[in-house]
CSV table of N, CA and C in Angstrom, one decimal:
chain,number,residue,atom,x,y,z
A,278,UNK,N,2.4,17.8,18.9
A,278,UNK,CA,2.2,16.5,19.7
A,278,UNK,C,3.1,15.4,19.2
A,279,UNK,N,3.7,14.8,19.7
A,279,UNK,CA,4.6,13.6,20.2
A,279,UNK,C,3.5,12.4,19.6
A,280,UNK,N,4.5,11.2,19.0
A,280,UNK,CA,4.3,10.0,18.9
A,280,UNK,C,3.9,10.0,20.6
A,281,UNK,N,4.7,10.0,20.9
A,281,UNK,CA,4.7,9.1,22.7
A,281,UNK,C,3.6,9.7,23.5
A,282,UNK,N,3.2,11.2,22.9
A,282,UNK,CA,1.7,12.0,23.3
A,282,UNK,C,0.7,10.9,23.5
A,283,UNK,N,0.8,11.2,22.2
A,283,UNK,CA,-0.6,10.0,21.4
A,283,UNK,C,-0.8,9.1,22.3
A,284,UNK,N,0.4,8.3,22.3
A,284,UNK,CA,0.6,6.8,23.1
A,284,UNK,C,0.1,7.0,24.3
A,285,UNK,N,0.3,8.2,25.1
A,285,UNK,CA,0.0,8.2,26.2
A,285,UNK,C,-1.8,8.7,26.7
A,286,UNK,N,-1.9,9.2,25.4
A,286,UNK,CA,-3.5,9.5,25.6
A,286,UNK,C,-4.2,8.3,25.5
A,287,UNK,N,-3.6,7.6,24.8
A,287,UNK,CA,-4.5,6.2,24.1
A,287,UNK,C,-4.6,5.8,25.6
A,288,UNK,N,-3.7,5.5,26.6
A,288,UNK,CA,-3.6,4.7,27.3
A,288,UNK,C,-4.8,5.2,28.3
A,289,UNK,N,-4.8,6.4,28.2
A,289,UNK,CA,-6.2,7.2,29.5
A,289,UNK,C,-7.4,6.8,28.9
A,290,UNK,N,-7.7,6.7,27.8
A,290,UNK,CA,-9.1,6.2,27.4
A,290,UNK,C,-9.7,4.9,27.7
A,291,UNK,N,-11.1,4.9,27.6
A,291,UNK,CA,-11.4,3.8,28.0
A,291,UNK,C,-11.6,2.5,26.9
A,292,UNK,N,-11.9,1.4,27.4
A,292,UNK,CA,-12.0,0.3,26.1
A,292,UNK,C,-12.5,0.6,25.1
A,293,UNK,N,-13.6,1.0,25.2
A,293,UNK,CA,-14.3,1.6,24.2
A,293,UNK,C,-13.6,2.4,23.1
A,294,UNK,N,-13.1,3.2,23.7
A,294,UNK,CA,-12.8,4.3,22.6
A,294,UNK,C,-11.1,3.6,22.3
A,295,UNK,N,-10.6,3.1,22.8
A,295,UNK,CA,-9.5,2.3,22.1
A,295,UNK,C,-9.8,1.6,21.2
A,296,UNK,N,-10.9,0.8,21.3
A,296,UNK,CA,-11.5,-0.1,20.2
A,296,UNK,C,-11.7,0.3,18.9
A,297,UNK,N,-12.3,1.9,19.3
A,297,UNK,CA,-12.5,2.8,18.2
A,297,UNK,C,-11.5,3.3,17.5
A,298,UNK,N,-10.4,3.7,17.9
A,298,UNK,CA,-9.2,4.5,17.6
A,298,UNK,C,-8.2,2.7,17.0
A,299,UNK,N,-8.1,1.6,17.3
A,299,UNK,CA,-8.4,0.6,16.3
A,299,UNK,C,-9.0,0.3,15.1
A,300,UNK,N,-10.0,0.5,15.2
A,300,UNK,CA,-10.8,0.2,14.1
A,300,UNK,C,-10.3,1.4,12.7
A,301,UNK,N,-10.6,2.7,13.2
A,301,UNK,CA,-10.0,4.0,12.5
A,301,UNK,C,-8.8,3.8,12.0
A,302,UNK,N,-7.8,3.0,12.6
A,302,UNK,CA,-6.4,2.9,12.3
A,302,UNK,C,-6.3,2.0,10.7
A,303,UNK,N,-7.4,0.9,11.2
A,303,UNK,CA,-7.4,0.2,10.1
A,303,UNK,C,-8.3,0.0,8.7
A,304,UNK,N,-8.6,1.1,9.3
A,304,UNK,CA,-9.8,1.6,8.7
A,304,UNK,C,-8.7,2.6,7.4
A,305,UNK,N,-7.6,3.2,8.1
A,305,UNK,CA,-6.8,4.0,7.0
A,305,UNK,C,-5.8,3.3,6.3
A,306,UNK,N,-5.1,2.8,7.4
A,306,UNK,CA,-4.3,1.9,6.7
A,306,UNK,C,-4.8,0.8,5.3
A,307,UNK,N,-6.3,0.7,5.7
A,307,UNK,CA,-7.1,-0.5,4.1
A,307,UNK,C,-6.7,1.3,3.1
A,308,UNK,N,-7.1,2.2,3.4
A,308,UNK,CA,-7.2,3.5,2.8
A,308,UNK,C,-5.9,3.4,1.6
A,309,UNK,N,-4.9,4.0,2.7
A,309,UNK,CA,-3.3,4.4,2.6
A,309,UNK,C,-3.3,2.9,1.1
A,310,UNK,N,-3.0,1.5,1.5
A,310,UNK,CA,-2.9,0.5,0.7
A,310,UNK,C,-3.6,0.6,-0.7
A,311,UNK,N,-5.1,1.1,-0.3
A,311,UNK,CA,-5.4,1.3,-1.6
A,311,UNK,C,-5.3,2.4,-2.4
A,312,UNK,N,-4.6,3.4,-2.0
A,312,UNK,CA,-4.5,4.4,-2.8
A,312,UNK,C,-3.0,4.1,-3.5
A,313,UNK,N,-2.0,3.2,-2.3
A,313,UNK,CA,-0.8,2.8,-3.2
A,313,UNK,C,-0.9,1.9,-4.1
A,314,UNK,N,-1.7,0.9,-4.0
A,314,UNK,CA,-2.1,0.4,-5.2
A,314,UNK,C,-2.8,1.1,-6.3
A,315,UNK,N,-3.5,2.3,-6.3
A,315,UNK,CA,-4.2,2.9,-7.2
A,315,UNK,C,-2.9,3.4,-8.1
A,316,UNK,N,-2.5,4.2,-7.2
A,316,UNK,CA,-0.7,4.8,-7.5
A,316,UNK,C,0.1,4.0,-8.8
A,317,UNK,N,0.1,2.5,-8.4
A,317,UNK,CA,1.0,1.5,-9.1
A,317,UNK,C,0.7,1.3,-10.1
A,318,UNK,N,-0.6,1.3,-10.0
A,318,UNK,CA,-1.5,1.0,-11.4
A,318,UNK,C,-1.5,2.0,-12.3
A,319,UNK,N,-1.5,3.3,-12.1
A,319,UNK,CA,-1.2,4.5,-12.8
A,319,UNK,C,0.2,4.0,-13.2
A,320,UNK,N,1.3,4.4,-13.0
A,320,UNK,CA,2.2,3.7,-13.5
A,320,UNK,C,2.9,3.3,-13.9
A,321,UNK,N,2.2,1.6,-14.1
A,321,UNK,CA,1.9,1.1,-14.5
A,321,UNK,C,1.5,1.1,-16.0
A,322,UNK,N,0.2,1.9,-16.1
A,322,UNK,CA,-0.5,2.0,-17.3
A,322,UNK,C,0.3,3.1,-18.3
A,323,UNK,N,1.1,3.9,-17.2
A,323,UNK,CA,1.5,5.0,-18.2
A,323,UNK,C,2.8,4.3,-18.6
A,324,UNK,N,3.5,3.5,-17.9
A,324,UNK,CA,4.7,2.7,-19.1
A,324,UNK,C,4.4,2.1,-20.0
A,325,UNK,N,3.2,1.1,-19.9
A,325,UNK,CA,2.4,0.3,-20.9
A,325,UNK,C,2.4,1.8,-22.0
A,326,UNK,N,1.6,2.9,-22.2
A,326,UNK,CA,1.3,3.4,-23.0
A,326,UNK,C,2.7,4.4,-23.1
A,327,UNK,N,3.7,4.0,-22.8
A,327,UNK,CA,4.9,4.5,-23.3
A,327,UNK,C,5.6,3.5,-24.2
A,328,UNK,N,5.3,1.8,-24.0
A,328,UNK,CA,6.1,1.2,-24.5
A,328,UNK,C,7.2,0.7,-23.9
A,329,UNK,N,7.5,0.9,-22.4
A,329,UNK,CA,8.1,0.5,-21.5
A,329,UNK,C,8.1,-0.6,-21.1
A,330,UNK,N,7.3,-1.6,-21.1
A,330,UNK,CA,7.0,-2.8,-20.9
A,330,UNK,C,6.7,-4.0,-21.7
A,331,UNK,N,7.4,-4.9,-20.8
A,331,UNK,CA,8.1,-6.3,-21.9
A,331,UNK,C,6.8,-7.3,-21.3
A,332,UNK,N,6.0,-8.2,-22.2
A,332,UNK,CA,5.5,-9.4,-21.8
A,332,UNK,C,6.3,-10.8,-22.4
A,333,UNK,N,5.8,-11.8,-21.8
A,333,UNK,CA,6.3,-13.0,-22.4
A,333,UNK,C,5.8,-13.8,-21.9
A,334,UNK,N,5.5,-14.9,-22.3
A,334,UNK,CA,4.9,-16.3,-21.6
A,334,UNK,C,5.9,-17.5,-21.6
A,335,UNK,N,7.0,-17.1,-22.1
A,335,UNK,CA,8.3,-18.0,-22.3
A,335,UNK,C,9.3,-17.5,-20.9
A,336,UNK,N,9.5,-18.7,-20.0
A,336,UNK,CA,10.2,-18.6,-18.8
A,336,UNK,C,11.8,-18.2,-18.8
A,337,UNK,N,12.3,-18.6,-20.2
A,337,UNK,CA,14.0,-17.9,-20.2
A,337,UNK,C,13.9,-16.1,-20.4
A,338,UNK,N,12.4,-16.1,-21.4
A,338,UNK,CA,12.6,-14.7,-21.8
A,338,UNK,C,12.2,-14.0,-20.4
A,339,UNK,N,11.4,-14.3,-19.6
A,339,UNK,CA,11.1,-13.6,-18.0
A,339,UNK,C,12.2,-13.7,-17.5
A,340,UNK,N,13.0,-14.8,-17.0
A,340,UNK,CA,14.4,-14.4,-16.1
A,340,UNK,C,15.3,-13.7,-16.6
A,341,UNK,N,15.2,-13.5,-17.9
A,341,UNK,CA,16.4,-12.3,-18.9
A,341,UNK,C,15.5,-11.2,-18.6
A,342,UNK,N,14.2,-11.2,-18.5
A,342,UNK,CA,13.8,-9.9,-17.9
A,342,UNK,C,14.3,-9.2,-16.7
A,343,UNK,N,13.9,-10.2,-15.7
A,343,UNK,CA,14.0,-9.9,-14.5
A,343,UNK,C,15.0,-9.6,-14.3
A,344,UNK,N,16.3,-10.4,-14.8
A,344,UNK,CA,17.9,-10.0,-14.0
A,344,UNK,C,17.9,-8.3,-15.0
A,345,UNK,N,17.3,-7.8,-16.3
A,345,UNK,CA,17.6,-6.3,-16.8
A,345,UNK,C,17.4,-5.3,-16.1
């Protein structure tokens, strides 16, 4: 089945179930976002426990970070 399938089935349904197949959409997409954030945070945590990662609360030492 085709993107343009889909599109075209959506379009035979009634309000109702468009509303529904909406809601579902966003319903995965919150999904998908939080599992890429879960993702980042992994990591994340695993450079922290490699030692990969620089803090600083001094603003010259962050932009020497950032441009590294």
């Amino acid at each position: 089945m085709t993107f343009n399938d889909v599109v075209e089935g959506i379009k035979g349904l009634s309000t109702d179930e468009k509303e529904e197949i909406q809601s579902l959409l966003q319903q995965y997409l919150r999904e998908e976002r939080r599992d890429r954030i879960y993702e980042n945070l992994q990591a994340a945590q695993k450079e922290q426990q490699q030692g990969n990662l620089k803090f600083s609360n001094q603003i010259d030492e962050l932009r020497q970070l950032i441009e590294e």
